[in-house]
mmCIF file of C-alpha atoms in Angstrom:
data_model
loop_
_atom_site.group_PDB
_atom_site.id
_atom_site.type_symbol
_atom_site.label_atom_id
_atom_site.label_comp_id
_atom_site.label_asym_id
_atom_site.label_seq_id
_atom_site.Cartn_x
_atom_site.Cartn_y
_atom_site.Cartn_z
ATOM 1 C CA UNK A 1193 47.764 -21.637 -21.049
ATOM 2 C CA UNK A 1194 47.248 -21.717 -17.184
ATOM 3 C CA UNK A 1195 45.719 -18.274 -17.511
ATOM 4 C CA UNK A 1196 43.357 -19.982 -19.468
ATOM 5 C CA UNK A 1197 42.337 -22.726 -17.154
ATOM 6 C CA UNK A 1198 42.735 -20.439 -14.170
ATOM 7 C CA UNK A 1199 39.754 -18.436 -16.166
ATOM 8 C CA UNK A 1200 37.505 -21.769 -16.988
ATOM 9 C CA UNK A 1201 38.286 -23.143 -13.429
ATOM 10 C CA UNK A 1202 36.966 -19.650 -12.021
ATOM 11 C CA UNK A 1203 33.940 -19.443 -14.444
ATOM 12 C CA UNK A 1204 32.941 -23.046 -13.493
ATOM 13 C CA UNK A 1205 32.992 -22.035 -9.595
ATOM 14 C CA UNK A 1206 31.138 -19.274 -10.385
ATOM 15 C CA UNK A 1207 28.354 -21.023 -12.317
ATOM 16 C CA UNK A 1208 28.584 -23.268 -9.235
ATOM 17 C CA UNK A 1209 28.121 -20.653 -6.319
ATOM 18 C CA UNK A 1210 25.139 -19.012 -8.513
ATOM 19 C CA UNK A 1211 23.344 -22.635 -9.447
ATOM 20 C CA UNK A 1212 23.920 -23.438 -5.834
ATOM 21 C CA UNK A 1213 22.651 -19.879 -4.432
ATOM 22 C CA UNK A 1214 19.875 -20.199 -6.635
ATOM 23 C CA UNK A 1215 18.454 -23.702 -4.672
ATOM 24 C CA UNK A 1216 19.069 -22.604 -1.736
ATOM 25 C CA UNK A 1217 16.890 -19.697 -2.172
ATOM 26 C CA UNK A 1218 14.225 -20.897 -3.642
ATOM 27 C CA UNK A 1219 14.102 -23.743 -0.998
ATOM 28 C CA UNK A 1220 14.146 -21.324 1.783
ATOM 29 C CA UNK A 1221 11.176 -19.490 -0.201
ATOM 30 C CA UNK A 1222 9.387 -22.751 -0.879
ATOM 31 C CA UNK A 1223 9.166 -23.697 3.082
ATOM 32 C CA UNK A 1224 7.943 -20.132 3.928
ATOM 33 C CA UNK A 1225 5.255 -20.712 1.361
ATOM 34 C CA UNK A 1226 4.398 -24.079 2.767
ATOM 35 C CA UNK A 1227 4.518 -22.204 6.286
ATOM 36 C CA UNK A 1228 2.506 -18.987 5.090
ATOM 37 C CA UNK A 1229 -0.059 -21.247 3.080
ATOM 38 C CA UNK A 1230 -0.591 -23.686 6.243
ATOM 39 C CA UNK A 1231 -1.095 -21.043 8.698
ATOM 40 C CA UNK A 1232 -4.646 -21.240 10.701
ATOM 41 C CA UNK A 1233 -6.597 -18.260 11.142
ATOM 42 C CA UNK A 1234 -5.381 -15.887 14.146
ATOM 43 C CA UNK A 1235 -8.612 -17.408 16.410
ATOM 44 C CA UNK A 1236 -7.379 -20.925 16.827
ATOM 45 C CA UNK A 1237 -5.400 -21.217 19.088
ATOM 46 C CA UNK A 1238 -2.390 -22.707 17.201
ATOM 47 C CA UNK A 1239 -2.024 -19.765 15.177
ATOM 48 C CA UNK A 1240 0.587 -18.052 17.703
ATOM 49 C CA UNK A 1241 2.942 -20.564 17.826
ATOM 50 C CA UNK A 1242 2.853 -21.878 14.197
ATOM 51 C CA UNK A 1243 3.516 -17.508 13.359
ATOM 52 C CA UNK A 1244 6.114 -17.869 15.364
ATOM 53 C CA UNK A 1245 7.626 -20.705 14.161
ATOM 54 C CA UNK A 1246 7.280 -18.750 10.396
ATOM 55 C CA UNK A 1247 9.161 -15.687 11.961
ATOM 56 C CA UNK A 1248 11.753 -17.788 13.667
ATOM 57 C CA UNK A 1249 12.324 -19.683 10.611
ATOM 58 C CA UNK A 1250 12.736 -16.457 8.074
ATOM 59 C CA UNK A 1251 14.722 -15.335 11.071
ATOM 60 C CA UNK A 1252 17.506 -18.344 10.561
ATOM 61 C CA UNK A 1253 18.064 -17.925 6.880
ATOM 62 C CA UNK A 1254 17.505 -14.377 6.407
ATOM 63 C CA UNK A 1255 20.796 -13.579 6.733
ATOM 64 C CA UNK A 1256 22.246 -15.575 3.852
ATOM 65 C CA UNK A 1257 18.910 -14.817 1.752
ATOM 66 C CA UNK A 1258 20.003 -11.092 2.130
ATOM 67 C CA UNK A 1259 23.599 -12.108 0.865
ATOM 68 C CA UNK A 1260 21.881 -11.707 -2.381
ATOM 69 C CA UNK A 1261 18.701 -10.610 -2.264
ATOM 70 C CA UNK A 1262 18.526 -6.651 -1.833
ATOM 71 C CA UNK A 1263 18.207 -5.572 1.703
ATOM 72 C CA UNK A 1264 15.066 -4.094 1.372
ATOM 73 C CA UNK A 1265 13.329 -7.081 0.163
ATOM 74 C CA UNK A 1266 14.712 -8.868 3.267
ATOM 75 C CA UNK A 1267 13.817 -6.061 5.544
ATOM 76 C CA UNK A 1268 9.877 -6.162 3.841
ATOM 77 C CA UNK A 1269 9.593 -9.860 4.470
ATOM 78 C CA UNK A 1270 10.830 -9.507 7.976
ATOM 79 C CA UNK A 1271 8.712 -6.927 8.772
ATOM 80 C CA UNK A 1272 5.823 -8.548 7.439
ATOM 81 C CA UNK A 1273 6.650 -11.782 9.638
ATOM 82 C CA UNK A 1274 6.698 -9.553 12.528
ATOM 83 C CA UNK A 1275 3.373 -8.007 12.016
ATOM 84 C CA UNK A 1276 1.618 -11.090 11.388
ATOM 85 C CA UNK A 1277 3.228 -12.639 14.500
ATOM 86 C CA UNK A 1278 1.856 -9.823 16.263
ATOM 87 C CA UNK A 1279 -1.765 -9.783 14.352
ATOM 88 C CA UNK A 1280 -1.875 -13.292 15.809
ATOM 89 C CA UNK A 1281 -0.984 -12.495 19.302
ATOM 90 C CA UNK A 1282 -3.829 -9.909 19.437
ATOM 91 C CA UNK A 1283 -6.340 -11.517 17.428
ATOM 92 C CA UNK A 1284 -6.722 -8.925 15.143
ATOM 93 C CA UNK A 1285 -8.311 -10.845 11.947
ATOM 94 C CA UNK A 1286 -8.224 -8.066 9.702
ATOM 95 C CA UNK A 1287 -4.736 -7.128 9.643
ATOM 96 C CA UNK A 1288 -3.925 -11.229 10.067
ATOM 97 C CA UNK A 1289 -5.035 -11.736 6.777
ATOM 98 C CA UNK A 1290 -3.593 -8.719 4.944
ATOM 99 C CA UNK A 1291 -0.206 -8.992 6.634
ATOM 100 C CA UNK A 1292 -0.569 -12.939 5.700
ATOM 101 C CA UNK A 1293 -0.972 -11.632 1.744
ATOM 102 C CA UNK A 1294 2.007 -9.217 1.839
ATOM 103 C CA UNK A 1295 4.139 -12.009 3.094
ATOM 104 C CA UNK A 1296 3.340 -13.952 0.854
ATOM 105 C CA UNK A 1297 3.586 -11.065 -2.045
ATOM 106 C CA UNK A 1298 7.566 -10.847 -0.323
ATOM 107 C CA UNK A 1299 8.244 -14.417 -0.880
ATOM 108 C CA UNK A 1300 6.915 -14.444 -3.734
ATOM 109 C CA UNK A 1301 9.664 -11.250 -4.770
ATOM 110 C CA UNK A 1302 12.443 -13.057 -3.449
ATOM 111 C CA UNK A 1303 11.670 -15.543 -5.503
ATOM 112 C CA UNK A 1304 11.549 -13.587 -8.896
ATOM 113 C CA UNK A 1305 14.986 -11.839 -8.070
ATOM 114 C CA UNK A 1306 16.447 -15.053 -7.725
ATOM 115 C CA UNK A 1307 15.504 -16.922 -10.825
ATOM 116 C CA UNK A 1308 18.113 -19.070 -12.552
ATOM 117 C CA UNK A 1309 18.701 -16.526 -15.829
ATOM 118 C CA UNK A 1310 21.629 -15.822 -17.801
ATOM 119 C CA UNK A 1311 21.096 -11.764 -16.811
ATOM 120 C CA UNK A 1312 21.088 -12.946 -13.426
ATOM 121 C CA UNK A 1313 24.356 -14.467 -13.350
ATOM 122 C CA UNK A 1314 26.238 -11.059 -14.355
#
């Protein structure tokens, strides 16, 4: 009997860590959209700082995000921050805008591998 409710106890934290996982990520990728989608283009001269802030702010949760997300979407995203960041600094439009639709491709993936399905749970 206890291993019973030792097993329905563990399931229900389990559930629990993945429902809670699940919101976290998707709020994480829902502010990066916001960010990404509000993001001038690279000749006003806000555009720096408000890359910057879009870096600095993939830069605070990537490390739980890549807790379980695979590290090589997490290293694409972050890579694509940094480019844009530095497509901003220079000015150069061209790669500005196609960084800024990669990113946004990336968020878009860590979204999809962290849907709330059953297949996702085991």
């Amino acid at each position: 009997m206890r291993s019973l409710i030792a097993t329905v106890v563990l399931f229900c934290l389990m559930i629990l860590a993945a429902t809670l996982n699940f919101l976290y990520v998707n709020r994480v990728a829902d502010e990066m959209t916001n960010l990404a989608t509000s993001l001038p283009s690279p000749t006003d001269s806000t555009c720096v700082e408000k890359a910057a802030s879009l870096c600095q702010k993939w830069k605070k949760n990537a490390p739980i995000v890549g807790l379980t997300v695979g590290f090589s979407t997490v290293d694409k995203l972050s890579e694509h921050c940094q480019t844009l960041l530095s497509c901003a600094e220079v000015g150069d439009v061209y790669g500005y805008y196609s960084t800024l639709s990669l990113l946004k491709d990336s968020i878009d993936d860590v979204r999809r591998l962290e849907q709330f399905e059953i297949e996702n749970l085991f």
